[in-house]
Rosetta silent file (secondary structure, phi, psi, omega in degrees, C-alpha in Angstrom):
SEQUENCE: MEGFNQLFEVPLLGGVLFTIIAIIQIFFPPKSSKSVYGYRTSASMQSQENWDFAQKYSGRKLLIAGIFLLAVGFFLDLSALSDTTKRLVELGLLLGAVFFVLVTTEAALKKRSLK
SCORE:     score description
SCORE:     0.000 S_00000001
   1 L     0.000  -30.618  179.168  -80.024  -37.372 -207.956 S_00000001
   2 H   -59.334  -41.611  179.375  -81.807  -34.343 -209.410 S_00000001
   3 H   -62.049  -39.694  179.665  -78.904  -32.090 -208.388 S_00000001
   4 H   -66.234  -39.339  178.547  -76.410  -34.301 -210.178 S_00000001
   5 H   -61.516  -41.509  178.453  -78.481  -34.229 -213.377 S_00000001
   6 H   -66.953  -40.198  178.261  -78.512  -30.433 -213.370 S_00000001
   7 H   -62.729  -41.131 -175.183  -74.777  -30.322 -212.714 S_00000001
   8 H   -70.286  -31.516 -171.622  -74.129  -32.776 -215.517 S_00000001
   9 H   -65.480  -53.362 -172.008  -76.214  -30.981 -218.126 S_00000001
  10 H  -107.850  -70.696 -172.573  -74.488  -27.646 -218.659 S_00000001
  11 H   -70.258  -39.159 -179.193  -71.300  -26.739 -216.812 S_00000001
  12 H   -68.581  -49.347  179.332  -69.973  -30.227 -216.189 S_00000001
  13 H   -63.138  -43.698  176.972  -70.721  -31.502 -219.678 S_00000001
  14 H   -61.636  -42.766  178.886  -69.486  -28.238 -221.205 S_00000001
  15 H   -63.911  -41.147  178.312  -66.341  -28.355 -219.084 S_00000001
  16 H   -65.017  -45.456  179.714  -65.653  -31.956 -220.054 S_00000001
  17 H   -63.580  -45.462  178.359  -66.199  -31.211 -223.748 S_00000001
  18 H   -58.699  -43.569 -177.623  -64.040  -28.073 -223.654 S_00000001
  19 H   -66.632  -43.650  178.556  -61.272  -30.015 -221.892 S_00000001
  20 H   -63.226  -46.317  179.161  -61.377  -32.950 -224.326 S_00000001
  21 H   -62.267  -39.955  178.858  -61.385  -30.642 -227.343 S_00000001
  22 H   -62.108  -44.836 -179.542  -58.505  -28.641 -225.824 S_00000001
  23 H   -62.978  -43.374  177.263  -56.395  -31.758 -225.291 S_00000001
  24 H   -61.637  -45.215 -176.873  -57.027  -32.905 -228.866 S_00000001
  25 H   -68.587  -33.903  179.980  -56.242  -29.452 -230.222 S_00000001
  26 H   -75.527  -47.445 -174.330  -53.045  -29.070 -228.164 S_00000001
  27 H   -88.480  -24.117  178.765  -51.603  -32.531 -228.741 S_00000001
  28 L  -132.736   62.968 -176.228  -53.018  -33.241 -232.208 S_00000001
  29 L   -66.091  145.255  177.501  -53.446  -29.815 -233.832 S_00000001
  30 L   -64.707  140.034 -174.772  -54.935  -29.787 -237.315 S_00000001
  31 L   -77.097  -30.213 -179.137  -52.220  -29.363 -239.935 S_00000001
  32 L  -144.562  169.468 -178.906  -54.116  -27.090 -242.302 S_00000001
  33 L   -72.241   -5.761  176.488  -57.267  -25.013 -242.556 S_00000001
  34 L   -88.021    0.009  178.352  -58.780  -27.755 -244.695 S_00000001
  35 L   -67.213  160.064 -179.300  -58.960  -30.036 -241.643 S_00000001
  36 L   -76.395  -18.902 -179.468  -62.338  -31.042 -240.267 S_00000001
  37 L  -132.876  167.390  178.141  -61.641  -29.497 -236.874 S_00000001
  38 L   133.153  173.445  177.808  -59.757  -26.574 -235.445 S_00000001
  39 L   -81.905  103.093 -172.058  -60.072  -22.908 -234.616 S_00000001
  40 L  -112.151   96.742  171.450  -61.479  -21.605 -237.904 S_00000001
  41 L  -130.401  169.187 -179.460  -61.812  -17.844 -238.303 S_00000001
  42 L   -62.456  -36.920  179.452  -60.731  -15.553 -241.110 S_00000001
  43 L   -67.693  -39.296 -178.719  -57.772  -14.340 -239.038 S_00000001
  44 L   -72.752  -23.419 -177.629  -56.583  -17.853 -238.235 S_00000001
  45 L   -97.380    8.237 -179.493  -56.808  -18.938 -241.870 S_00000001
  46 L   -68.442  -33.230  179.500  -54.841  -16.007 -243.335 S_00000001
  47 L  -152.937  164.387  178.466  -51.567  -17.924 -243.262 S_00000001
  48 H   -64.287  -36.337  179.001  -50.131  -21.237 -242.136 S_00000001
  49 H   -64.395  -44.102  176.933  -48.277  -19.440 -239.319 S_00000001
  50 H   -62.686  -41.865 -179.838  -51.510  -17.879 -238.054 S_00000001
  51 H   -59.029  -51.097 -178.494  -53.245  -21.247 -238.335 S_00000001
  52 H   -61.799  -43.330  179.215  -50.594  -23.065 -236.300 S_00000001
  53 H   -62.930  -47.096 -176.450  -50.498  -20.327 -233.664 S_00000001
  54 H   -62.438  -35.466 -178.853  -54.301  -20.147 -233.355 S_00000001
  55 H   -65.845  -46.853 -179.247  -54.636  -23.901 -232.833 S_00000001
  56 H   -70.245  -43.005 -177.307  -52.202  -24.025 -229.927 S_00000001
  57 H   -65.596  -48.277 -179.148  -53.325  -20.742 -228.378 S_00000001
  58 H   -67.057  -30.466  176.056  -57.049  -21.493 -228.557 S_00000001
  59 H   -62.089  -43.509  177.988  -56.378  -24.999 -227.243 S_00000001
  60 H   -65.540  -39.784  178.685  -54.800  -23.557 -224.100 S_00000001
  61 H   -67.704  -37.538  175.662  -57.693  -21.118 -223.688 S_00000001
  62 H   -62.610  -39.076  178.568  -60.207  -23.943 -224.159 S_00000001
  63 H   -63.819  -44.467  177.390  -58.444  -25.912 -221.433 S_00000001
  64 H   -60.850  -46.759 -179.660  -58.643  -22.945 -219.043 S_00000001
  65 H   -63.550  -39.179  179.707  -62.333  -22.431 -219.880 S_00000001
  66 H   -64.514  -45.690  178.632  -63.075  -26.152 -219.457 S_00000001
  67 H   -64.661  -39.770  177.478  -61.456  -26.362 -216.039 S_00000001
  68 H   -61.236  -46.182  179.633  -63.240  -23.166 -214.991 S_00000001
  69 H   -61.892  -41.046  177.978  -66.612  -24.566 -216.095 S_00000001
  70 H   -61.369  -47.809 -177.166  -65.994  -27.799 -214.206 S_00000001
  71 H   -66.868  -48.701 -178.413  -65.038  -26.008 -210.989 S_00000001
  72 H   -67.295  -37.577  178.483  -67.769  -23.380 -211.072 S_00000001
  73 H   -61.037  -40.335  178.341  -70.381  -25.937 -212.111 S_00000001
  74 H   -62.914  -47.697 -178.825  -69.569  -28.074 -209.097 S_00000001
  75 H   -71.853  -30.935  177.679  -69.862  -25.166 -206.672 S_00000001
  76 H   -64.978  -36.999  179.248  -72.931  -23.784 -208.421 S_00000001
  77 H   -65.535  -29.655  179.487  -74.702  -27.086 -207.847 S_00000001
  78 H   -81.451  -10.543 -176.529  -74.006  -26.783 -204.120 S_00000001
  79 L   -74.183  166.854 -178.075  -75.450  -23.273 -203.981 S_00000001
  80 L   -95.796   18.487  179.573  -78.914  -22.413 -202.685 S_00000001
  81 L   -70.353  154.057  176.818  -80.017  -20.714 -205.912 S_00000001
  82 L   -68.996  161.705 -178.603  -83.335  -21.627 -207.485 S_00000001
  83 H   -60.049  -41.693  179.919  -83.296  -23.999 -210.459 S_00000001
  84 H   -63.480  -44.117  179.264  -84.206  -21.236 -212.897 S_00000001
  85 H   -63.846  -41.676  177.983  -81.445  -18.975 -211.614 S_00000001
  86 H   -60.556  -44.041 -179.888  -78.926  -21.821 -211.802 S_00000001
  87 H   -60.882  -43.246  179.378  -79.911  -22.528 -215.411 S_00000001
  88 H   -65.141  -41.345  178.424  -79.480  -18.882 -216.362 S_00000001
  89 H   -66.018  -42.114  179.070  -76.094  -18.682 -214.636 S_00000001
  90 H   -60.731  -45.219  178.836  -75.009  -21.948 -216.278 S_00000001
  91 H   -63.336  -42.865  177.262  -75.994  -20.668 -219.712 S_00000001
  92 H   -61.567  -40.343  178.331  -74.194  -17.387 -219.062 S_00000001
  93 H   -64.142  -43.143 -179.231  -71.070  -19.258 -217.967 S_00000001
  94 H   -65.026  -45.969  177.478  -71.081  -21.421 -221.077 S_00000001
  95 H   -64.643  -38.728  177.137  -71.559  -18.448 -223.395 S_00000001
  96 H   -62.980  -37.732  178.982  -68.923  -16.524 -221.451 S_00000001
  97 H   -65.684  -42.840  177.633  -66.454  -19.381 -221.876 S_00000001
  98 H   -63.622  -44.905  178.738  -66.990  -19.425 -225.645 S_00000001
  99 H   -59.955  -43.089  179.045  -66.666  -15.626 -225.748 S_00000001
 100 H   -57.986  -47.346 -178.723  -63.448  -15.836 -223.679 S_00000001
 101 H   -64.321  -47.508 -178.635  -61.840  -18.276 -226.115 S_00000001
 102 H   -63.032  -49.850 -175.092  -62.874  -16.294 -229.200 S_00000001
 103 H   -66.588  -44.520 -178.086  -61.943  -12.849 -227.918 S_00000001
 104 H   -68.612  -38.183  179.464  -58.594  -13.795 -226.414 S_00000001
 105 H   -69.410  -43.615  178.333  -57.517  -15.824 -229.448 S_00000001
 106 H   -63.610  -39.213  178.162  -58.550  -13.130 -231.925 S_00000001
 107 H   -64.632  -40.362  178.604  -56.758  -10.480 -229.847 S_00000001
 108 H   -66.817  -37.834  177.092  -53.597  -12.607 -229.776 S_00000001
 109 H   -65.367  -41.948  179.755  -53.786  -13.121 -233.547 S_00000001
 110 H   -65.033  -44.688  179.094  -54.235   -9.395 -234.100 S_00000001
 111 H   -62.187  -40.171 -179.337  -51.352   -8.547 -231.769 S_00000001
 112 H   -65.620  -38.581 -178.332  -49.184  -11.130 -233.515 S_00000001
 113 H   -74.146  -21.192  178.552  -49.957   -9.703 -236.980 S_00000001
 114 H   -76.892  -17.347 -178.475  -49.031   -6.172 -235.838 S_00000001
 115 L   -71.691    0.000    0.000  -45.473   -7.240 -235.052 S_00000001
């Protein structure tokens, strides 16, 4: 049971949350930057077009990151790494997933504005 608790804490819970947020953001994107949720950066809030694009794009990236966290978290739990090492890897994966969503979405917004 201890192994399941460790799996549930970081990558599984993070993967589930990322996936749920992605589904909400893809199927029910916030209509304006005044919404309570959404991908809110200065680049995404520059115009309504940027806002709409950023919501759908970041939603897809969140879904990819969520599925990745779920899959890697499952296999990480089966590994023979020590608990401390697993925790560090889990934290790195979670931070990496957030970084992935931010960097790819900002790059897509920048590329889109250059056109």
